[in-house]
mmCIF file with all atom_site columns, C-alpha atoms in Angstrom:
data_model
loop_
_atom_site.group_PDB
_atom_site.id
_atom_site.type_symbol
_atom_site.label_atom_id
_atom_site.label_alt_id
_atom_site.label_comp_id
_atom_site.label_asym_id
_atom_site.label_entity_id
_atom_site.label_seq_id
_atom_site.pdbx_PDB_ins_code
_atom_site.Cartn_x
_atom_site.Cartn_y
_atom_site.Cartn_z
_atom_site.occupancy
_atom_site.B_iso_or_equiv
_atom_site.pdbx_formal_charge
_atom_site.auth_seq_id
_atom_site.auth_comp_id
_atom_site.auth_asym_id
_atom_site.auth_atom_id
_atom_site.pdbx_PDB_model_num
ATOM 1   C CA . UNK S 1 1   ? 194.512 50.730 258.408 1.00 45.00 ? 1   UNK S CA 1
ATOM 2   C CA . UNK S 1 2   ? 192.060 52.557 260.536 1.00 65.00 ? 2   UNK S CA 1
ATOM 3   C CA . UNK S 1 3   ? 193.014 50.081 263.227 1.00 91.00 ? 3   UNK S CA 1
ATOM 4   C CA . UNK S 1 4   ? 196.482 51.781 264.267 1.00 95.00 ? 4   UNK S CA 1
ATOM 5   C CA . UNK S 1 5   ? 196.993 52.480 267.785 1.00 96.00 ? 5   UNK S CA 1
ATOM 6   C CA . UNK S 1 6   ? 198.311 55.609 269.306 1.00 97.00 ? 6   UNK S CA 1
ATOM 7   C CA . UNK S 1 7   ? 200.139 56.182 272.122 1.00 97.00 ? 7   UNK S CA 1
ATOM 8   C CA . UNK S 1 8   ? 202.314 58.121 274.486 1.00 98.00 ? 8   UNK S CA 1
ATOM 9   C CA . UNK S 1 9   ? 205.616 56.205 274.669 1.00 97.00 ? 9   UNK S CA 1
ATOM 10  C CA . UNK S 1 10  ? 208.818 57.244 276.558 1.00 97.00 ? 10  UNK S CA 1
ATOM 11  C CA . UNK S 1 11  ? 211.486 58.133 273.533 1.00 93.00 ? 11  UNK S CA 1
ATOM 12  C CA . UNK S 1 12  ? 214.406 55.974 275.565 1.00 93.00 ? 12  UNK S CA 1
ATOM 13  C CA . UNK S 1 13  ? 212.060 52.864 275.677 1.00 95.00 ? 13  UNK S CA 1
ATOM 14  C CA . UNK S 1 14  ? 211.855 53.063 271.617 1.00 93.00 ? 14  UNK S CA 1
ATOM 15  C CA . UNK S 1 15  ? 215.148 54.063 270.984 1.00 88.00 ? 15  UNK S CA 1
ATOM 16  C CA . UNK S 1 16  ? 216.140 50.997 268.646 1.00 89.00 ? 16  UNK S CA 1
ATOM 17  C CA . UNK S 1 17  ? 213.050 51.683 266.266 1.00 92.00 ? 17  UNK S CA 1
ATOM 18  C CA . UNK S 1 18  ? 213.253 55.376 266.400 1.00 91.00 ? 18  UNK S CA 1
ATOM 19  C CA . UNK S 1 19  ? 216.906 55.257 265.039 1.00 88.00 ? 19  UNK S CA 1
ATOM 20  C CA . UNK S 1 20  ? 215.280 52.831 261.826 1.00 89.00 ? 20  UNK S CA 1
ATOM 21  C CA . UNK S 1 21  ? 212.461 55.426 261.313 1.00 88.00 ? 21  UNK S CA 1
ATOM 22  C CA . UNK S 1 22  ? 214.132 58.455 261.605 1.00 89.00 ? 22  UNK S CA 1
ATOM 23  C CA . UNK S 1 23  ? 217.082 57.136 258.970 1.00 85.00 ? 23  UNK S CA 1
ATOM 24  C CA . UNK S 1 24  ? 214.094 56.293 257.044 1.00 85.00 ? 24  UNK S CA 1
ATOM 25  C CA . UNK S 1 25  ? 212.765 59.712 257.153 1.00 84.00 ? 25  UNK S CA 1
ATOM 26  C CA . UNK S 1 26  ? 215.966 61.292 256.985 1.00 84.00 ? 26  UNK S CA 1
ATOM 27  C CA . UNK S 1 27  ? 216.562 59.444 253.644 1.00 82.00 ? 27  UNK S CA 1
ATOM 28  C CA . UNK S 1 28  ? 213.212 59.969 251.853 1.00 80.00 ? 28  UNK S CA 1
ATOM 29  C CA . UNK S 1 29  ? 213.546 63.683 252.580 1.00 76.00 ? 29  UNK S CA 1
ATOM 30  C CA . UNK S 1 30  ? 217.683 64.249 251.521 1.00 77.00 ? 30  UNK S CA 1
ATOM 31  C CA . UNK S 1 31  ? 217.971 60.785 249.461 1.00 76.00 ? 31  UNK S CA 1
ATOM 32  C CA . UNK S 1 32  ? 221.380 60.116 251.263 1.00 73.00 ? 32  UNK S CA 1
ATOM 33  C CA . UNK S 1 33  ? 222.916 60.075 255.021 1.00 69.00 ? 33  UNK S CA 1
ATOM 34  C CA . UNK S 1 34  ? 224.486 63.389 254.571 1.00 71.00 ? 34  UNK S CA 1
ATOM 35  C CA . UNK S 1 35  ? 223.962 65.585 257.681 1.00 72.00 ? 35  UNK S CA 1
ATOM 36  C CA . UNK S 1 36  ? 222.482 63.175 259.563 1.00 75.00 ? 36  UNK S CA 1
ATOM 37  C CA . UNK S 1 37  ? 223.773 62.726 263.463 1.00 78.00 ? 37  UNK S CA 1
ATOM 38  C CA . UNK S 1 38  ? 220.979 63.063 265.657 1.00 80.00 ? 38  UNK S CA 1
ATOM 39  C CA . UNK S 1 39  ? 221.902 63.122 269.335 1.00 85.00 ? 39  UNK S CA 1
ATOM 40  C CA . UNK S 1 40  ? 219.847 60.176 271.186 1.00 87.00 ? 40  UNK S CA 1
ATOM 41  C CA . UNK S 1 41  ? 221.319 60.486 274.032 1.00 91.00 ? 41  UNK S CA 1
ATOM 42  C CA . UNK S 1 42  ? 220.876 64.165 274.419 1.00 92.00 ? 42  UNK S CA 1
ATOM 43  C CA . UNK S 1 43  ? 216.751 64.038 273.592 1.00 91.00 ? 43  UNK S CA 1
ATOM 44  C CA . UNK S 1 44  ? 216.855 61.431 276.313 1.00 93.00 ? 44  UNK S CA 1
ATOM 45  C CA . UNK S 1 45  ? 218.069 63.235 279.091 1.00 95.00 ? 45  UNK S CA 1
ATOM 46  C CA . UNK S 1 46  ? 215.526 66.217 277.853 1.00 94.00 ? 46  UNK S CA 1
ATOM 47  C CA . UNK S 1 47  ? 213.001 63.798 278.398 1.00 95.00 ? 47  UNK S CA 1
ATOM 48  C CA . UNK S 1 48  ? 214.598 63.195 281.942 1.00 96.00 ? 48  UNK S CA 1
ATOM 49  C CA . UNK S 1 49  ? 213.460 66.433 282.487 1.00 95.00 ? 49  UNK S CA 1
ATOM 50  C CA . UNK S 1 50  ? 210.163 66.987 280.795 1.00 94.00 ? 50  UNK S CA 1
ATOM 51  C CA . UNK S 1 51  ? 211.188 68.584 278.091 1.00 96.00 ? 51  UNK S CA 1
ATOM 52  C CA . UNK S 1 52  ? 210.259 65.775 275.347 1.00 97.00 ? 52  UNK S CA 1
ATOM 53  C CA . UNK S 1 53  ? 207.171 64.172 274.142 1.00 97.00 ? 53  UNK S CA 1
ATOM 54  C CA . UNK S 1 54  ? 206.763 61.138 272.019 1.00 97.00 ? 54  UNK S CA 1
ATOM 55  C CA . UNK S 1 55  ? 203.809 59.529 270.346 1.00 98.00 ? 55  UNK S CA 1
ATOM 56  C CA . UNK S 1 56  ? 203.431 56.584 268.772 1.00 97.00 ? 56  UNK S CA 1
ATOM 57  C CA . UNK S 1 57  ? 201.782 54.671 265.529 1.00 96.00 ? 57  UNK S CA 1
ATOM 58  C CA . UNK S 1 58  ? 201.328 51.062 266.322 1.00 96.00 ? 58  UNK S CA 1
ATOM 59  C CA . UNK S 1 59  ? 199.691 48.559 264.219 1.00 95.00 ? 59  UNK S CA 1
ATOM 60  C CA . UNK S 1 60  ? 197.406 46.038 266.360 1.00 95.00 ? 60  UNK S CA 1
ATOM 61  C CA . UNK S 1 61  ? 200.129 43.855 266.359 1.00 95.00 ? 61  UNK S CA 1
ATOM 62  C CA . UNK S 1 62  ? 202.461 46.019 268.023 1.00 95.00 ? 62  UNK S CA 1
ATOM 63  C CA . UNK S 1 63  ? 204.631 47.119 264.798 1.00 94.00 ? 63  UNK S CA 1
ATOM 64  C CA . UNK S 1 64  ? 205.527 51.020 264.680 1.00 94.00 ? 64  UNK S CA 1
ATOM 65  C CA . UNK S 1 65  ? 204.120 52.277 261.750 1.00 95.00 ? 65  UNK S CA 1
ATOM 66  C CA . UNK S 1 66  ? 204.707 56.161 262.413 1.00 95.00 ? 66  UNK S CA 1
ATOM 67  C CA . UNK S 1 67  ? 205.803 58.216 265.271 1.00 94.00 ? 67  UNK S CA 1
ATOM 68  C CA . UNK S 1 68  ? 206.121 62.308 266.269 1.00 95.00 ? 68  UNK S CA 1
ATOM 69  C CA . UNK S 1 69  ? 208.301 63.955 268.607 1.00 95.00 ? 69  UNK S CA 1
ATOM 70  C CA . UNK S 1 70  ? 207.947 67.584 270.398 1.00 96.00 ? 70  UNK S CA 1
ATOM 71  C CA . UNK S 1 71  ? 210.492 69.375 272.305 1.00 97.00 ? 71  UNK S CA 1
ATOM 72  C CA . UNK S 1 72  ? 208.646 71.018 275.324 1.00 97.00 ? 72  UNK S CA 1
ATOM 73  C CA . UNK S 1 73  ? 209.280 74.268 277.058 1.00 96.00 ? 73  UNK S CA 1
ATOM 74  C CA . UNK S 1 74  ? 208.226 77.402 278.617 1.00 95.00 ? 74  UNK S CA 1
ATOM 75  C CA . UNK S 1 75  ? 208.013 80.138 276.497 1.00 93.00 ? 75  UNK S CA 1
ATOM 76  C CA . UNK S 1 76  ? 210.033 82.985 279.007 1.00 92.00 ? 76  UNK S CA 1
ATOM 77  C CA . UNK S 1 77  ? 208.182 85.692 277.399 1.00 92.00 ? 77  UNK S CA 1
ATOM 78  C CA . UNK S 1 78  ? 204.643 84.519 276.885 1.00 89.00 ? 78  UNK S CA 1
ATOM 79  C CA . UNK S 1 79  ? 205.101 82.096 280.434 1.00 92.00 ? 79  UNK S CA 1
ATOM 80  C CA . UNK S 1 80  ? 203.214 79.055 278.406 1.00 95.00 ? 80  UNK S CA 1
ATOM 81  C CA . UNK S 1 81  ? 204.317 75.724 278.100 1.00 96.00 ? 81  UNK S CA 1
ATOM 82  C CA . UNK S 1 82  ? 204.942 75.009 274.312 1.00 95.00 ? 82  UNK S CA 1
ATOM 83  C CA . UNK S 1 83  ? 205.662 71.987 272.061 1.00 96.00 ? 83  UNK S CA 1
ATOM 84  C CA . UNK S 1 84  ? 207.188 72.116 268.586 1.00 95.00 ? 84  UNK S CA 1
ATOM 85  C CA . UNK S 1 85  ? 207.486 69.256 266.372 1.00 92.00 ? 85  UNK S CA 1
ATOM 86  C CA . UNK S 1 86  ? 211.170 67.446 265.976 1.00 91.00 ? 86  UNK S CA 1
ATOM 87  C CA . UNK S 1 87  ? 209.416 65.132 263.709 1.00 90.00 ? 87  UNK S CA 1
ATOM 88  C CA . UNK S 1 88  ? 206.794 63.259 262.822 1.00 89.00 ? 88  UNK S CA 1
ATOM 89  C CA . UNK S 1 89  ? 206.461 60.099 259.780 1.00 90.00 ? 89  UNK S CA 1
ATOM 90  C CA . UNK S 1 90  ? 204.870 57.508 258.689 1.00 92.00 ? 90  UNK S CA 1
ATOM 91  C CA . UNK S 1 91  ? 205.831 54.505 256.908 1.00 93.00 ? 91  UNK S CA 1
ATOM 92  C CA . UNK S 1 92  ? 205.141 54.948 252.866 1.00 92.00 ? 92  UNK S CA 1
ATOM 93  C CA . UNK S 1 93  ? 203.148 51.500 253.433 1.00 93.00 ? 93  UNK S CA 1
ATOM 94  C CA . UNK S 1 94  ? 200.838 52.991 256.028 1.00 93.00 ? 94  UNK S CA 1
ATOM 95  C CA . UNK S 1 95  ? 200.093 56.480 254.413 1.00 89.00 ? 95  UNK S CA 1
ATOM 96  C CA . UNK S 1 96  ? 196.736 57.074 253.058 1.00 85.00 ? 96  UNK S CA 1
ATOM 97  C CA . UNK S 1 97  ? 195.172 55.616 255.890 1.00 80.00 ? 97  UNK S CA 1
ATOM 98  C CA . UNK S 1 98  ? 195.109 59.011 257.371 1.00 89.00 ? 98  UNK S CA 1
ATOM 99  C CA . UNK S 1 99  ? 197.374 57.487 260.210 1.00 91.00 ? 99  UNK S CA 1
ATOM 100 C CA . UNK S 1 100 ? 199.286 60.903 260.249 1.00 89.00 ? 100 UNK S CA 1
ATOM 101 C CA . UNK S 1 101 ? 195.909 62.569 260.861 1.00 92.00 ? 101 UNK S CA 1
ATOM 102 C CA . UNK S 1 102 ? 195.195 60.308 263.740 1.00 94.00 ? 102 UNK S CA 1
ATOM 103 C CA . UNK S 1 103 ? 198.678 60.487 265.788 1.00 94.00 ? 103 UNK S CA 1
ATOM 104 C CA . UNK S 1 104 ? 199.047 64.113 265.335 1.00 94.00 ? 104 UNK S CA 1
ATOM 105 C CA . UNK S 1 105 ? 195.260 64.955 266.334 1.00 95.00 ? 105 UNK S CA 1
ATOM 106 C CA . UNK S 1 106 ? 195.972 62.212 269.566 1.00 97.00 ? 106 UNK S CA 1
ATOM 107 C CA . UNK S 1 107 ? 199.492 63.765 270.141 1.00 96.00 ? 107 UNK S CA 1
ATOM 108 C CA . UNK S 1 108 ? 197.964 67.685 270.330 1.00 96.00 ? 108 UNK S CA 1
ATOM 109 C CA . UNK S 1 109 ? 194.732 66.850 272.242 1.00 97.00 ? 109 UNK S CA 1
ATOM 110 C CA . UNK S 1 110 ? 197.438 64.546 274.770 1.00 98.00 ? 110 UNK S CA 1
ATOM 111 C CA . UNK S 1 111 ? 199.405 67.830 275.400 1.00 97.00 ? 111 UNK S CA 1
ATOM 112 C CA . UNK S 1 112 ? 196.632 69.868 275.936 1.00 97.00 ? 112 UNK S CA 1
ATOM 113 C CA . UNK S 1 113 ? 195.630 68.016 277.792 1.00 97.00 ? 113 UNK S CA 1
ATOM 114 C CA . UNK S 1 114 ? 198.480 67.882 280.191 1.00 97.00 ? 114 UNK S CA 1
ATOM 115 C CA . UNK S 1 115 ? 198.951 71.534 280.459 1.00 96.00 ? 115 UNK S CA 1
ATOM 116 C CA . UNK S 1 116 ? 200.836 72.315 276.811 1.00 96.00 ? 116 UNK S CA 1
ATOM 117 C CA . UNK S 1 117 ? 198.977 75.710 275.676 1.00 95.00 ? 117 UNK S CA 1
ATOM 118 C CA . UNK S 1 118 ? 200.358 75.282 272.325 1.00 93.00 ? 118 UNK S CA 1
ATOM 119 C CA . UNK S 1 119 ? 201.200 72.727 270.161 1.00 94.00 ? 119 UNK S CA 1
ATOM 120 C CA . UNK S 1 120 ? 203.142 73.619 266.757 1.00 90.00 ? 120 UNK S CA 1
ATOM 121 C CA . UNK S 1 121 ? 203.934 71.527 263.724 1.00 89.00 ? 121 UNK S CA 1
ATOM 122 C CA . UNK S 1 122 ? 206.055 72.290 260.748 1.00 83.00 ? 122 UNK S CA 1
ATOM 123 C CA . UNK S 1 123 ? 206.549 71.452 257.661 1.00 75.00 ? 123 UNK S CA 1
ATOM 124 C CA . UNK S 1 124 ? 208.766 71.723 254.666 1.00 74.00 ? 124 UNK S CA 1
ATOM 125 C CA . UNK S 1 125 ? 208.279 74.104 252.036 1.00 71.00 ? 125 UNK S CA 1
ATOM 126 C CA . UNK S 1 126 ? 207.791 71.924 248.413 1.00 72.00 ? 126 UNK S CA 1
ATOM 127 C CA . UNK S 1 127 ? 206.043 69.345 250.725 1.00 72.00 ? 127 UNK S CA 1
ATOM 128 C CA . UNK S 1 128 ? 202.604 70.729 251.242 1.00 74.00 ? 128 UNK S CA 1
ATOM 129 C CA . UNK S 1 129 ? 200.801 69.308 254.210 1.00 79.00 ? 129 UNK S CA 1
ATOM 130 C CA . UNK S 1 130 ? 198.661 71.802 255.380 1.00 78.00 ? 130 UNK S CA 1
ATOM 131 C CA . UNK S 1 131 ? 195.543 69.489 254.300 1.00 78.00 ? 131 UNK S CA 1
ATOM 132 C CA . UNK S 1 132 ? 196.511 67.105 256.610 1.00 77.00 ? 132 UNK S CA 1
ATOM 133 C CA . UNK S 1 133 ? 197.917 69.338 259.694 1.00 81.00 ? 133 UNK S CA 1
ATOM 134 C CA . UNK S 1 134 ? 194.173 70.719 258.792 1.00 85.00 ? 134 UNK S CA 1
ATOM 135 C CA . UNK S 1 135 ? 192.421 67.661 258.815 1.00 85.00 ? 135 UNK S CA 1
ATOM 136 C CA . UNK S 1 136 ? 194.494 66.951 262.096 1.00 85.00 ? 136 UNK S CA 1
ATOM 137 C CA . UNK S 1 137 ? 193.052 69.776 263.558 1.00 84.00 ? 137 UNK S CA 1
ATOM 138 C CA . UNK S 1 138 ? 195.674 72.315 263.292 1.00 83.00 ? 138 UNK S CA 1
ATOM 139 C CA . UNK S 1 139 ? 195.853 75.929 262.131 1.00 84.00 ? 139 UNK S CA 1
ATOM 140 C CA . UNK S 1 140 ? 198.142 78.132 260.060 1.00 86.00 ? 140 UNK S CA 1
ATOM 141 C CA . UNK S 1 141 ? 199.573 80.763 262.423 1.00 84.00 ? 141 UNK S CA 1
ATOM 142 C CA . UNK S 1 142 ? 202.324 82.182 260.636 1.00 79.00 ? 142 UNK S CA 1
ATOM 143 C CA . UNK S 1 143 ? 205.806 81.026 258.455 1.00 78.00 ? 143 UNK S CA 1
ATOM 144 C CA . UNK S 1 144 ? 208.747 79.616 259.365 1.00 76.00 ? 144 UNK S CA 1
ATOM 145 C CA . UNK S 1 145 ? 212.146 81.018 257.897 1.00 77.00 ? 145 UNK S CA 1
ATOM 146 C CA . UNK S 1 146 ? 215.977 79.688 258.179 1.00 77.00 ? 146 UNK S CA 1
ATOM 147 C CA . UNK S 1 147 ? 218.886 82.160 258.131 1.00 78.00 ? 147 UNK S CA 1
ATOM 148 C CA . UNK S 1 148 ? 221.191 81.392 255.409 1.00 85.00 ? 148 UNK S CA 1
ATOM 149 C CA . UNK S 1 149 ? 223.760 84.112 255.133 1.00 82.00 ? 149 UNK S CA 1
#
């Protein structure tokens, strides 16, 4: 498994397999379709404009096995250029490979590499994957919380 590929890929060129994975995802996290519409079209014309990166998983053979996708923009008040997960998964067949690992360290050092002074990832509480984010080579800054009333 330690043969997977990464890779920057344009989010409209993938569009097809990004709408299996992300059902995928969406189902493994909620167990149903419920809630899920994600707007395609509207991510692609934010990548028109810069404001989306994508990274991709590939097995040699050119199958995606995982995938992550930032928003990108410029923090008005700081003035830095920062990305923040949308998502990022790997297929259950692939995991324990430390694939994750892999794309998400590629996908950070990528964006720093093109200017991005800060790349953030997320995840769920109940789904602990600060080891990994760790082992990927990022840092706990802070916590995230959702308004509910």
């Amino acid at each position: 498994m330690s043969n997977l590929v990464c890779a920057q890929e344009l989010f409209a060129a993938n569009a097809a397999d990004i709408a299996v994975l992300t059902g995928l995802h969406w189902r493994e996290m909620y167990g149903n379709c419920d809630g899920y519409s994600p707007d395609f079209n509207g991510v692609v014309e934010s990548e028109k404009r810069g404001g989306v990166a994508y990274f991709t998983l590939r097995t040699p053979e050119g199958k995606l096995a995982g995938h992550a996708c930032f928003m990108v923009y410029r923090n008005p008040f700081y003035g830095k250029l920062v990305a923040m997960d949308v998502f990022y998964y790997i297929l259950p067949e692939f995991r324990g490979s430390f694939g994750m690992c892999k794309l998400l360290r590629f996908a950070g050092t990528t964006m720093r590499s093109q200017g991005i002074d800060q790349v953030v990832v997320s995840h769920q509480e109940g789904n602990d994957l600060s080891p990994l984010l760790r082992r990927a080579g990022y840092a706990k800054s802070g916590e995230m919380y959702f308004y509910e009333g």
